XYZ file of C-alpha atoms in Angstrom:
785
model
C 2.523 5.018 -18.827
C 2.839 3.713 -22.368
C -0.295 1.643 -21.994
C -2.164 4.679 -20.681
C -1.067 6.891 -23.548
C -1.459 4.173 -26.171
C -4.957 3.276 -25.120
C -6.434 6.767 -24.969
C -4.369 8.724 -27.489
C -6.093 10.231 -30.493
C -4.271 12.704 -32.667
C -5.346 16.316 -32.375
C -6.165 16.322 -36.071
C -9.176 14.078 -35.446
C -11.061 17.070 -34.161
C -10.436 18.885 -37.441
C -10.848 16.094 -39.982
C -13.863 14.057 -38.899
C -17.131 14.731 -40.669
C -20.104 15.658 -38.469
C -21.727 12.579 -36.982
C -18.782 10.283 -37.665
C -16.761 8.456 -35.017
C -13.001 8.116 -34.556
C -11.717 4.552 -34.654
C -9.037 3.594 -32.142
C -7.090 0.494 -33.136
C -5.067 -1.300 -30.471
C -2.609 -4.143 -30.718
C -4.002 -7.178 -28.912
C -0.883 -9.354 -28.961
C -0.043 -9.010 -25.277
C -1.592 -11.772 -23.151
C -3.345 -9.342 -20.842
C -4.906 -7.320 -23.662
C -4.474 -4.157 -21.631
C -4.488 -1.607 -24.464
C -7.835 -2.824 -25.752
C -9.337 -3.330 -22.306
C -8.258 0.088 -21.096
C -9.470 1.776 -24.263
C -12.869 0.191 -23.936
C -13.067 1.325 -20.356
C -12.106 4.940 -21.005
C -14.023 5.431 -24.240
C -17.745 4.960 -24.576
C -20.211 5.819 -27.310
C -18.171 8.184 -29.446
C -15.052 6.104 -30.015
C -15.034 2.728 -31.695
C -12.355 0.424 -30.307
C -10.922 -2.409 -32.361
C -7.873 -4.630 -32.030
C -5.369 -5.811 -34.579
C -3.919 -9.294 -34.842
C -0.986 -10.112 -32.536
C 1.536 -9.663 -35.315
C 0.621 -6.058 -36.038
C 2.807 -3.670 -34.064
C 1.603 -0.285 -35.248
C -1.490 1.804 -35.710
C -2.904 1.483 -39.183
C -3.576 4.565 -41.274
C -7.255 5.367 -40.829
C -8.798 8.362 -42.517
C -5.420 9.851 -43.244
C -4.347 9.755 -39.578
C -1.333 7.546 -38.949
C 0.470 6.647 -35.719
C 3.502 4.747 -36.981
C 4.843 3.395 -33.679
C 3.868 2.848 -30.069
C 6.385 5.504 -29.020
C 4.780 8.009 -31.376
C 1.384 7.153 -29.954
C 2.748 7.795 -26.475
C 3.702 11.309 -27.531
C 0.232 12.128 -28.756
C -0.988 15.504 -27.577
C -4.691 14.915 -27.029
C -6.756 12.932 -24.553
C -10.419 12.539 -25.388
C -13.067 10.971 -23.230
C -16.663 10.992 -24.360
C -19.547 9.871 -22.185
C -23.195 10.707 -22.102
C -23.366 10.322 -18.341
C -22.751 13.014 -15.765
C -19.193 13.335 -14.543
C -18.486 11.453 -11.300
C -16.219 14.277 -10.287
C -18.917 16.769 -9.411
C -22.320 15.568 -10.462
C -22.910 18.907 -12.206
C -20.812 19.194 -15.341
C -21.682 16.618 -18.044
C -18.599 15.027 -19.562
C -19.953 15.508 -23.052
C -19.921 19.247 -22.358
C -16.187 19.170 -21.711
C -13.699 19.993 -24.405
C -10.659 17.862 -25.269
C -7.636 18.090 -23.008
C -4.284 18.807 -24.599
C -1.190 17.302 -23.005
C 1.521 19.977 -23.054
C 4.113 17.752 -21.395
C 4.419 14.452 -19.571
C 7.516 13.446 -17.586
C 8.427 10.878 -14.954
C 9.122 12.518 -11.607
C 9.462 9.593 -9.172
C 11.570 6.451 -9.168
C 8.447 4.273 -9.270
C 7.092 5.745 -12.518
C 4.907 8.401 -11.011
C 4.548 11.079 -13.666
C 3.564 14.711 -14.048
C 1.419 15.972 -16.890
C 0.801 19.589 -17.783
C -2.591 19.877 -19.446
C -4.707 22.524 -21.149
C -8.391 22.601 -21.954
C -11.127 25.042 -22.891
C -12.992 25.881 -19.694
C -16.749 26.284 -19.705
C -16.498 28.116 -16.380
C -13.928 30.777 -17.237
C -14.538 30.801 -21.018
C -10.770 30.657 -21.504
C -8.093 28.073 -21.957
C -7.090 26.766 -18.524
C -3.778 25.090 -17.788
C -3.175 22.774 -14.845
C -0.693 20.135 -13.728
C -1.611 16.611 -12.653
C 0.675 14.211 -10.804
C -0.313 10.556 -11.018
C 1.491 8.115 -8.704
C 2.475 4.699 -10.010
C -0.698 3.323 -8.389
C -2.685 4.948 -11.207
C -1.883 1.999 -13.478
C -3.720 -0.383 -11.174
C -6.596 2.032 -10.689
C -7.181 2.595 -14.396
C -7.467 -1.139 -14.965
C -9.629 -1.757 -11.887
C -13.357 -1.958 -11.941
C -14.960 0.917 -10.045
C -11.750 2.211 -8.462
C -10.223 5.683 -8.479
C -7.293 7.560 -7.015
C -7.753 9.859 -4.030
C -6.631 13.371 -4.914
C -5.056 16.305 -3.144
C -5.738 19.702 -4.709
C -3.093 22.402 -4.332
C -4.069 26.086 -4.617
C -1.187 28.462 -5.219
C -0.644 32.001 -4.014
C -0.617 35.416 -5.635
C 1.164 35.738 -8.995
C 1.805 31.974 -9.229
C 0.653 29.420 -11.762
C 0.699 25.627 -11.651
C 4.432 25.376 -12.314
C 5.535 27.035 -9.061
C 4.397 24.167 -6.888
C 5.381 21.518 -9.443
C 8.952 22.761 -9.663
C 9.662 24.082 -6.176
C 7.612 22.180 -3.596
C 9.367 18.768 -3.751
C 6.047 17.049 -3.130
C 5.992 14.178 -5.600
C 7.991 11.599 -3.645
C 5.617 11.896 -0.683
C 2.556 11.725 -2.922
C 4.007 8.634 -4.611
C 4.531 6.936 -1.239
C 0.953 7.647 -0.251
C -0.588 6.763 -3.627
C -2.226 10.177 -4.004
C -2.818 12.206 -7.151
C -1.924 15.911 -6.987
C -4.140 18.351 -8.893
C -2.458 21.736 -9.374
C -4.631 24.383 -11.087
C -3.685 27.887 -12.147
C -4.563 30.812 -9.885
C -6.806 32.565 -12.423
C -7.884 32.632 -16.050
C -5.291 34.082 -18.391
C -4.892 35.227 -21.986
C -5.702 37.993 -24.395
C -8.988 39.628 -23.597
C -8.967 38.498 -19.963
C -9.130 41.522 -17.629
C -5.981 42.323 -15.696
C -4.527 44.866 -13.305
C -1.154 46.535 -13.082
C -0.617 45.177 -9.553
C 0.176 41.554 -8.739
C -2.675 41.191 -6.243
C -5.580 41.612 -8.671
C -6.476 40.140 -12.037
C -4.454 37.470 -13.794
C -2.578 35.413 -11.205
C -4.871 36.623 -8.403
C -8.263 34.978 -8.841
C -8.866 34.493 -5.088
C -10.805 31.274 -5.802
C -14.215 32.925 -5.983
C -16.796 33.668 -8.670
C -16.651 37.357 -9.541
C -19.943 39.220 -9.873
C -18.648 42.640 -10.924
C -17.609 43.886 -14.356
C -15.148 43.420 -15.987
C -14.168 40.385 -13.919
C -17.463 38.492 -13.933
C -17.086 37.201 -17.499
C -13.996 35.060 -16.810
C -13.129 34.997 -13.119
C -15.129 31.948 -12.025
C -12.430 30.124 -10.108
C -14.756 28.785 -7.411
C -16.903 26.984 -9.976
C -13.848 25.892 -11.914
C -12.140 24.295 -8.900
C -15.199 22.754 -7.294
C -17.146 21.569 -10.341
C -15.328 21.610 -13.656
C -11.802 20.541 -12.739
C -12.902 17.400 -10.837
C -14.824 16.366 -13.943
C -11.762 16.885 -16.122
C -9.347 14.944 -13.912
C -11.805 12.069 -13.520
C -10.719 11.093 -17.042
C -7.409 10.011 -15.564
C -8.755 7.813 -12.785
C -8.916 10.627 -10.184
C -12.066 10.224 -8.117
C -14.453 11.882 -5.716
C -12.357 11.433 -2.581
C -10.246 14.555 -2.297
C -8.497 16.906 0.084
C -7.321 20.456 -0.423
C -4.381 22.596 0.693
C -2.688 25.757 -0.450
C -0.414 28.679 0.261
C -1.173 32.328 1.031
C -4.067 33.235 -1.313
C -4.272 29.504 -2.045
C -4.399 28.773 1.670
C -7.363 31.146 1.851
C -8.910 29.272 -1.082
C -8.344 25.863 0.469
C -9.893 26.851 3.786
C -12.896 28.628 2.281
C -13.683 25.909 -0.255
C -13.481 23.277 2.481
C -15.571 25.288 4.942
C -18.233 26.145 2.358
C -18.667 22.498 1.330
C -17.147 20.155 3.917
C -18.963 17.158 2.419
C -16.852 17.455 -0.731
C -13.419 17.706 0.882
C -12.120 14.986 3.176
C -9.283 17.091 4.610
C -7.867 20.613 4.565
C -4.601 22.294 5.472
C -2.706 25.454 4.553
C 0.647 27.216 4.520
C 0.589 30.844 5.671
C -3.037 31.365 4.606
C -4.801 34.697 4.263
C -6.978 33.713 7.193
C -9.277 36.720 7.582
C -9.362 38.484 4.184
C -12.143 40.920 5.079
C -9.681 42.412 7.591
C -6.546 42.670 5.418
C -5.532 44.852 2.430
C -5.237 41.953 -0.041
C -8.704 40.666 0.727
C -10.364 44.063 0.888
C -9.041 44.976 -2.563
C -10.080 41.652 -4.077
C -13.580 41.673 -2.606
C -14.299 45.262 -3.627
C -13.264 44.592 -7.205
C -14.582 41.075 -7.724
C -17.724 41.179 -5.552
C -18.524 44.868 -5.212
C -17.854 45.240 -1.498
C -15.854 43.868 1.409
C -19.118 42.832 3.032
C -19.863 40.564 0.075
C -16.590 38.778 0.784
C -17.736 37.435 4.125
C -18.821 34.220 2.395
C -15.202 33.785 1.325
C -13.554 34.529 4.654
C -12.285 31.421 6.461
C -12.364 33.031 9.893
C -15.986 34.180 9.511
C -17.106 30.896 7.955
C -15.637 29.011 10.907
C -17.044 31.442 13.452
C -20.609 31.400 12.150
C -20.875 27.934 10.570
C -18.399 25.843 12.542
C -17.377 23.592 14.026
C -17.073 21.299 11.034
C -17.442 17.760 12.287
C -16.044 16.465 9.011
C -12.576 17.671 10.035
C -10.978 16.050 13.062
C -8.118 18.528 12.632
C -7.029 21.359 10.356
C -3.291 21.850 9.906
C -1.764 25.320 9.474
C 1.969 26.029 9.139
C 3.201 29.600 9.552
C 6.723 30.974 9.265
C 7.586 33.594 11.869
C 9.972 35.404 9.508
C 7.133 35.895 7.020
C 7.020 39.546 5.953
C 3.278 39.300 5.238
C 2.605 38.032 8.736
C 4.252 41.154 10.100
C 2.296 43.433 7.734
C -1.089 42.062 8.822
C -2.051 40.260 5.627
C -2.345 36.755 7.102
C -3.930 37.074 10.590
C -3.738 33.406 11.692
C -4.503 34.506 15.258
C -8.024 35.483 14.176
C -8.620 32.013 12.753
C -7.334 30.461 15.973
C -9.684 32.619 18.024
C -12.671 31.551 15.917
C -11.671 27.898 16.245
C -11.473 28.214 20.012
C -14.880 29.884 20.143
C -16.659 27.099 18.277
C -14.549 24.159 19.471
C -12.911 23.321 16.153
C -9.647 21.369 16.348
C -7.031 23.536 14.631
C -3.312 22.858 14.752
C -1.201 25.943 14.033
C 2.527 25.275 13.915
C 4.785 28.327 14.013
C 8.339 28.040 12.722
C 11.228 30.325 13.562
C 13.275 31.780 10.686
C 10.939 30.587 7.909
C 9.570 33.140 5.457
C 6.730 33.155 2.897
C 8.636 31.367 0.108
C 8.515 27.897 -1.410
C 11.554 26.990 0.688
C 9.152 27.107 3.627
C 6.599 24.965 1.771
C 9.155 22.358 0.701
C 10.368 21.983 4.287
C 6.965 20.829 5.540
C 5.057 19.604 2.497
C 5.707 15.950 3.414
C 3.953 16.548 6.743
C 0.929 17.953 4.955
C 0.729 15.127 2.443
C 0.955 12.587 5.255
C -1.728 14.527 7.156
C -4.057 14.359 4.169
C -3.174 10.766 3.250
C -4.428 9.439 6.577
C -7.778 11.150 6.122
C -8.075 10.430 2.427
C -7.491 6.729 3.039
C -10.239 6.718 5.624
C -12.624 8.567 3.304
C -11.649 6.318 0.387
C -12.335 3.293 2.527
C -15.770 4.576 3.483
C -16.476 5.237 -0.184
C -15.365 1.738 -1.193
C -17.450 0.178 1.565
C -20.511 2.111 0.383
C -20.207 1.012 -3.247
C -18.954 -2.550 -2.620
C -21.714 -4.645 -1.174
C -23.426 -7.959 -1.668
C -26.614 -6.144 -2.650
C -30.183 -6.716 -1.585
C -30.313 -10.171 -3.152
C -28.463 -11.881 -0.297
C -31.571 -12.429 1.797
C -33.324 -13.937 -1.219
C -30.527 -16.426 -1.950
C -29.742 -17.475 1.627
C -30.458 -21.164 2.132
C -30.918 -21.770 -1.601
C -28.591 -23.031 -4.323
C -26.955 -20.303 -6.430
C -26.280 -20.635 -10.149
C -23.159 -18.788 -11.290
C -20.171 -18.884 -13.612
C -16.952 -20.686 -12.768
C -13.669 -21.550 -14.497
C -13.482 -25.318 -14.112
C -10.273 -27.355 -14.401
C -11.471 -30.517 -16.137
C -8.054 -32.158 -16.572
C -4.341 -31.436 -16.081
C -2.577 -29.333 -18.714
C -5.878 -28.274 -20.273
C -7.381 -24.769 -20.462
C -10.059 -24.021 -17.925
C -13.625 -24.266 -19.184
C -16.147 -21.526 -18.450
C -19.211 -23.262 -17.062
C -22.454 -22.490 -15.320
C -22.409 -24.337 -12.020
C -24.601 -24.675 -8.947
C -23.221 -23.736 -5.542
C -25.069 -25.293 -2.607
C -25.949 -23.346 0.552
C -23.441 -23.536 3.394
C -23.842 -26.263 5.965
C -23.050 -26.020 9.675
C -19.758 -24.203 10.266
C -19.581 -23.028 6.656
C -19.793 -19.687 4.859
C -20.897 -18.953 1.303
C -19.208 -15.936 -0.246
C -19.358 -13.864 -3.399
C -15.887 -13.637 -4.924
C -15.098 -10.044 -5.913
C -11.434 -10.353 -6.888
C -9.205 -13.381 -7.425
C -5.428 -13.229 -7.832
C -3.692 -16.043 -9.653
C -0.906 -17.783 -7.773
C 1.682 -20.181 -9.188
C 0.271 -22.850 -6.861
C -2.887 -22.828 -8.996
C -0.761 -23.398 -12.101
C 1.299 -26.044 -10.263
C -1.883 -28.043 -9.777
C -3.268 -27.331 -13.235
C -0.007 -28.600 -14.748
C -0.484 -31.926 -12.964
C 2.429 -31.484 -10.536
C 0.381 -31.544 -7.332
C 0.133 -35.022 -5.778
C -3.180 -33.968 -4.217
C -4.515 -32.512 -7.468
C -8.024 -33.785 -8.233
C -10.104 -33.191 -11.353
C -12.542 -31.769 -12.200
C -12.019 -29.012 -9.681
C -12.338 -25.268 -9.225
C -8.933 -23.763 -8.542
C -8.103 -20.433 -6.881
C -7.135 -19.559 -3.325
C -6.040 -15.891 -3.255
C -9.197 -13.813 -3.231
C -11.253 -11.045 -1.707
C -14.876 -11.932 -0.979
C -18.125 -10.746 0.578
C -20.138 -13.076 2.808
C -23.465 -13.943 1.186
C -24.835 -16.343 3.817
C -23.664 -18.461 6.734
C -24.452 -21.920 7.981
C -25.629 -23.039 11.383
C -23.323 -22.163 14.261
C -21.245 -19.560 12.407
C -20.558 -16.590 14.688
C -17.324 -14.948 13.560
C -18.665 -13.554 10.279
C -22.050 -12.404 9.029
C -23.635 -11.614 5.639
C -22.069 -8.479 4.188
C -18.702 -8.948 5.910
C -15.569 -8.821 3.770
C -13.247 -11.803 4.099
C -10.035 -13.255 2.742
C -10.221 -17.053 2.255
C -7.181 -18.676 3.862
C -5.926 -22.095 2.795
C -4.194 -22.305 6.172
C -7.133 -22.271 8.596
C -7.141 -21.268 12.237
C -9.689 -23.009 14.430
C -8.379 -21.162 17.522
C -9.831 -23.842 19.795
C -8.233 -24.275 23.235
C -7.853 -27.967 22.477
C -5.810 -27.320 19.303
C -2.170 -27.484 20.330
C -1.146 -26.019 16.972
C -3.359 -22.929 17.225
C -2.335 -22.405 20.827
C 1.372 -22.713 20.118
C 3.332 -19.610 19.085
C 5.702 -21.906 17.179
C 3.405 -22.750 14.245
C 0.368 -21.741 12.214
C -0.349 -25.214 10.844
C -3.837 -25.936 12.220
C -4.718 -29.500 11.149
C -8.461 -29.336 11.878
C -9.640 -29.585 8.261
C -6.347 -30.484 6.590
C -7.369 -34.027 5.614
C -10.594 -32.994 3.884
C -8.835 -30.124 2.114
C -6.471 -32.655 0.554
C -9.427 -34.779 -0.527
C -11.114 -31.872 -2.325
C -14.198 -31.870 -0.118
C -15.733 -29.817 2.662
C -15.166 -30.818 6.331
C -18.202 -33.119 6.312
C -16.778 -35.054 3.357
C -19.196 -33.730 0.726
C -18.989 -31.173 -2.092
C -20.876 -27.928 -2.716
C -20.194 -27.560 -6.459
C -22.173 -29.259 -9.245
C -21.934 -28.841 -13.006
C -24.850 -28.430 -15.434
C -25.375 -32.210 -15.516
C -25.478 -32.423 -11.730
C -22.030 -34.000 -11.379
C -19.905 -33.019 -8.379
C -16.850 -30.805 -8.762
C -13.938 -31.033 -6.338
C -12.895 -28.174 -4.070
C -9.308 -26.864 -4.019
C -7.303 -25.955 -0.905
C -10.559 -25.290 0.907
C -11.032 -22.123 -1.205
C -11.967 -22.624 -4.914
C -12.165 -18.936 -5.758
C -12.209 -19.219 -9.572
C -15.980 -19.147 -9.205
C -18.326 -16.231 -8.705
C -19.510 -17.923 -5.496
C -17.780 -20.447 -3.286
C -18.249 -22.127 0.081
C -15.606 -21.955 2.809
C -15.141 -23.319 6.270
C -15.693 -20.609 8.867
C -12.219 -21.227 10.235
C -10.773 -20.337 6.805
C -12.347 -16.859 6.726
C -10.231 -13.886 7.817
C -12.579 -10.948 8.350
C -11.099 -7.656 7.125
C -12.208 -4.000 7.154
C -14.830 -3.230 4.524
C -12.933 -0.152 3.393
C -10.060 -2.274 2.051
C -10.120 -2.582 -1.770
C -10.613 -6.292 -2.330
C -8.465 -6.355 -5.477
C -5.537 -5.364 -3.263
C -6.475 -7.148 -0.049
C -6.769 -10.457 -1.892
C -2.973 -10.536 -2.222
C -2.737 -11.331 1.488
C -4.431 -14.683 0.859
C -1.161 -16.350 -0.132
C 1.980 -15.071 -1.868
C 2.582 -11.652 -0.356
C 1.794 -12.861 3.152
C 4.054 -15.860 2.660
C 7.041 -13.747 1.648
C 6.572 -11.181 4.389
C 5.996 -13.808 7.044
C 9.055 -15.828 6.054
C 11.108 -12.772 6.991
C 9.184 -11.523 10.014
C 7.966 -14.767 11.580
C 9.861 -17.815 10.359
C 13.329 -16.252 10.356
C 12.798 -13.134 12.488
C 15.304 -11.179 10.409
C 17.037 -8.551 12.524
C 18.083 -5.035 11.615
C 21.428 -4.795 9.782
C 21.181 -8.405 8.588
C 22.278 -9.595 5.161
C 19.944 -11.736 3.080
C 19.792 -13.438 -0.322
C 16.529 -14.038 -2.169
C 16.331 -16.646 -4.930
C 13.433 -16.087 -7.343
C 11.879 -12.673 -7.900
C 8.247 -13.459 -8.379
C 5.670 -11.953 -6.052
C 6.833 -14.099 -3.121
C 10.503 -13.233 -3.598
C 9.734 -9.534 -3.936
C 7.628 -9.731 -0.784
C 10.672 -11.210 0.975
C 12.695 -8.199 -0.196
C 9.997 -5.769 0.910
C 9.722 -7.457 4.300
C 13.502 -7.527 4.751
C 13.766 -3.845 3.918
C 11.046 -3.055 6.447
C 12.893 -5.204 9.001
C 16.028 -3.130 8.513
C 18.209 -5.544 6.521
C 21.292 -3.706 5.275
C 22.344 -6.062 2.447
C 19.705 -7.652 0.204
C 20.967 -9.787 -2.682
C 18.344 -10.583 -5.325
C 18.959 -13.624 -7.541
C 17.058 -14.541 -10.707
C 17.725 -15.621 -14.284
C 15.391 -12.933 -15.647
C 17.141 -9.554 -15.328
C 13.957 -7.654 -16.224
C 12.850 -8.322 -12.652
C 15.814 -6.512 -11.121
C 14.335 -3.040 -11.465
C 11.397 -3.819 -9.172
C 13.695 -5.667 -6.769
C 15.903 -2.589 -6.453
C 12.902 -0.328 -5.931
C 11.720 -2.535 -3.070
C 15.100 -2.542 -1.365
C 17.550 -4.925 -3.040
C 21.139 -3.723 -2.855
C 22.628 -6.275 -5.287
C 21.144 -8.167 -8.228
C 22.660 -11.379 -9.617
C 21.748 -13.127 -12.869
C 22.834 -16.618 -11.879
C 22.651 -17.842 -15.480
C 25.572 -15.571 -16.393
C 27.974 -16.792 -13.699
C 30.951 -19.018 -14.439
C 30.513 -21.026 -11.240
C 27.830 -21.917 -8.685
C 25.839 -18.950 -7.447
C 26.412 -19.930 -3.805
C 30.162 -19.528 -4.305
C 29.597 -16.141 -5.903
C 27.580 -14.961 -2.898
C 29.712 -16.644 -0.220
C 33.143 -15.718 -1.464
C 32.855 -12.788 -3.856
C 29.906 -10.700 -2.653
C 30.450 -11.607 1.006
C 33.348 -13.311 2.813
C 31.298 -15.947 4.624
C 27.767 -15.807 3.197
C 24.528 -14.108 4.202
C 22.741 -14.212 7.516
C 19.506 -15.399 5.894
C 18.650 -16.883 2.513
C 15.252 -17.614 0.998
C 14.331 -19.963 -1.825
C 11.202 -18.784 -3.646
C 11.535 -21.004 -6.726
C 10.495 -24.534 -5.780
C 13.629 -25.820 -7.519
C 15.515 -28.284 -5.297
C 18.874 -27.320 -6.801
C 18.201 -23.682 -5.949
C 17.190 -24.715 -2.430
C 20.640 -26.271 -2.005
C 22.349 -23.166 -3.389
C 20.358 -20.996 -0.963
C 21.473 -23.097 1.990
C 25.114 -23.185 0.925
C 25.356 -19.402 0.644
C 24.120 -18.995 4.228
C 26.719 -17.701 6.683
C 29.075 -20.220 8.259
C 28.300 -20.651 11.949
C 24.817 -19.074 12.083
C 23.254 -18.695 8.639
C 19.608 -19.695 8.226
C 18.042 -20.748 4.922
C 14.275 -20.821 4.480
C 12.493 -22.940 1.865
C 9.355 -21.190 0.602
C 8.892 -22.544 -2.930
C 6.980 -25.822 -3.323
C 8.862 -28.495 -5.282
C 7.173 -30.825 -7.730
C 5.935 -34.182 -6.466
C 8.676 -36.722 -5.823
C 11.589 -34.299 -5.660
C 13.995 -34.391 -2.717
C 16.499 -31.883 -1.344
C 20.109 -32.711 -0.573
C 23.327 -31.156 0.646
C 26.505 -32.302 2.362
C 25.907 -32.827 6.090
C 28.973 -30.673 6.681
C 26.867 -27.642 5.669
C 24.640 -28.224 8.709
C 27.417 -29.361 11.032
C 29.101 -26.006 10.494
C 26.176 -24.130 11.942
C 23.714 -23.536 9.134
C 19.999 -24.021 9.767
C 17.572 -25.247 7.096
C 13.905 -24.548 7.685
C 10.664 -24.067 5.760
C 7.545 -21.971 6.010
C 3.878 -22.212 5.071
C 1.851 -19.014 4.716
C 4.786 -17.226 6.307
C 3.936 -18.521 9.753
C 0.929 -16.198 9.979
C -2.081 -17.395 11.945
C -4.629 -16.602 9.285
C -7.716 -15.248 11.024
C -5.669 -13.326 13.568
C -2.886 -11.956 11.391
C -4.353 -11.330 7.924
C -6.656 -8.558 9.217
C -3.583 -6.912 10.774
C -1.758 -7.004 7.448
C -4.736 -5.398 5.737
C -4.814 -2.686 8.400
C -1.151 -1.967 7.709
C -1.948 -1.719 4.023
C -4.757 0.754 4.743
C -2.462 2.859 6.910
C 0.019 3.179 4.043
C 2.716 1.296 5.934
C 2.482 -1.786 3.723
C 1.815 -0.899 0.059
C 0.991 -3.785 -2.266
C -0.094 -2.106 -5.511
C 3.231 -2.891 -7.159
C 2.468 -6.613 -7.169
C -0.579 -6.170 -9.401
C 0.818 -6.119 -12.918
C -2.214 -7.428 -14.801
C -5.953 -7.048 -14.252
C -8.925 -8.677 -15.943
C -12.679 -8.333 -15.615
C -14.910 -11.393 -15.424
C -14.333 -15.028 -14.521
C -14.343 -15.753 -18.258
C -10.971 -13.956 -18.461
C -9.233 -16.461 -16.169
C -7.457 -18.315 -18.991
C -6.077 -15.000 -20.248
C -4.832 -14.311 -16.725
C -3.098 -17.702 -16.705
C -1.445 -16.842 -20.009
C -0.225 -13.581 -18.485
C 1.211 -15.471 -15.516
C 3.238 -17.595 -17.937
C 4.396 -14.556 -19.886
C 7.367 -13.807 -17.600
C 6.606 -10.230 -16.593
C 3.580 -10.969 -14.421
C 3.704 -10.810 -10.644
C 0.022 -11.031 -9.877
C -2.849 -11.141 -12.345
C -6.051 -10.125 -10.577
C -9.409 -11.079 -12.054
C -12.362 -9.021 -10.871
C -15.767 -10.716 -10.991
């Protein structure tokens, strides 16, 4: 949140003090290894804001033009967000961003445990010609989205009922935890324009607080009451400033339920999903609707275009909606008085064959208590459809392009970060990547996540490390071309390179055994830094060969893989997230689910809280472990561990005695059922074993120790029933299981956004990503190419 505010905050006084034609200057501290403030500022600001960065030692905004932000905290409290662009807004395609006024932040507070936050915002509306106030909830996933290239958050718009404003839902609906789980932004507009000079009525069902989500044509309402245009065109443009994109659903209550249904039915291409609580379903047949249509539009007949029942009857079914969810309380006084008429909507749906699910609930009335009881169901309903729509959108904008057919069979020249020698920075070079040979696949790397195994090799600790080489093995890619005999993937497919291949041949006893995932088919050539035929596909500018790494080499814009190392995944999966399943996250999850088969109600201890250790915690929580002890010497990692499911956190550097005695003796009487070493430190491996439960405890070695190191313990530890085992890639069979993990991510069952703490754009930023990985607070640094 601080980065967001810091990067795009400009004091409100800028708008009053700048001379015509001049530009504000935003100065960001660049001392952090990831450079996020500067990078984010340059992404969000375009022609009208100049972005500069201070030296690492400078910790405050400088005084420029009399405007001073003395501290980062003060910058975070700034009250104005400005975003200038000459292009048309992606939110609607109709309202240019440079026609939009600044947005004032009235308040900003955290509302979920994972740093999801709610902002209340105000801006001058071109549609209503008034100030408009709305609330915007951004889940914690917004931090990844804002730093991603071409990504946006799916959004769910809430339309409130008569006499309400944006605060009713924000305060009473209890919706933020569900939206956080699903990674969805919530956009909560007001129900009408407000303020001095805006027409009003003495009754609650007309005028301010009762805009009915239409564009009024009759005086005096026509000047300001343009809620249809505001919701469908202007507001999406405004919220796009905050990483909220085109993929959106809509729901609402009472008058807002009417609005949600009619907006969705009038333009089903713009709304991926729709639902409602106690909607005014047939407003041309009820007193509320008749009054509104006569006043705003001149007649009830003119309101037919804003009647959900009539829109469905004469324009349905809407193939875009596989279902429409309606919840109705049976103790609702407005149901009894004939204002809602859900039976008429049901009849129209039956006539045209539209799937409509109406759930009726005994003893529930028309209040927000009713909404809060079922809002999680609605958010889950929308999340499923928004994820599908988001995936289709991603697949449409993420492609290899039309150049693939022109490059197939030919060498490709591209950029790569080359490791020339151990303990030296990578060099950005222009290299040549040969076409794939038989059984090989050439891919365009879209996103590459740095793993500590890359650094392990770069630091000269890998006995198989060869130089010069191209590192990288945790990536998301698109197939550019395939070699002879390749059948499992084709150009345009999205794949995850897997350093643990899976030949799946009937003759491979390893692939056919459920006991292991260690296919040895190309293992020897992987260790030699060459392709299966013993040759290389990379050449530098002088024509010299460059070694491959782990059969992947993804720190290059293009690379060549063995077909049996390519796990084909759904195209709708964002590659900057899916790439995490290429190594660390899969390894941690699989250690729990496959290697150790952790049972429900088990106790576990996790040593090392990097991405792998946190994945162990996440997997153990999903498996039902009741006691999860997280161990690290960096207590700043404990917060994330607790959020993912840890029940205890131990800073082993602060203990008086061995950590294994603290766990097996103080925290537990006999030790934990399962322990996991995620450090690669042989002393920690011993501690993990010796805190395993006497008689049946299992300890799993995940971390890779430096060359030449050996593990040791007293044989008595094993004689008394403990089991010591290890895992590679979490026991997952790569081409079979990685696509399943990605599917679980897409379904929302397996979120991974929290692992991405740093993002960079361009292969030339790889050294900065390595610096971030060394910084201590980095889980995964993802570089997008």
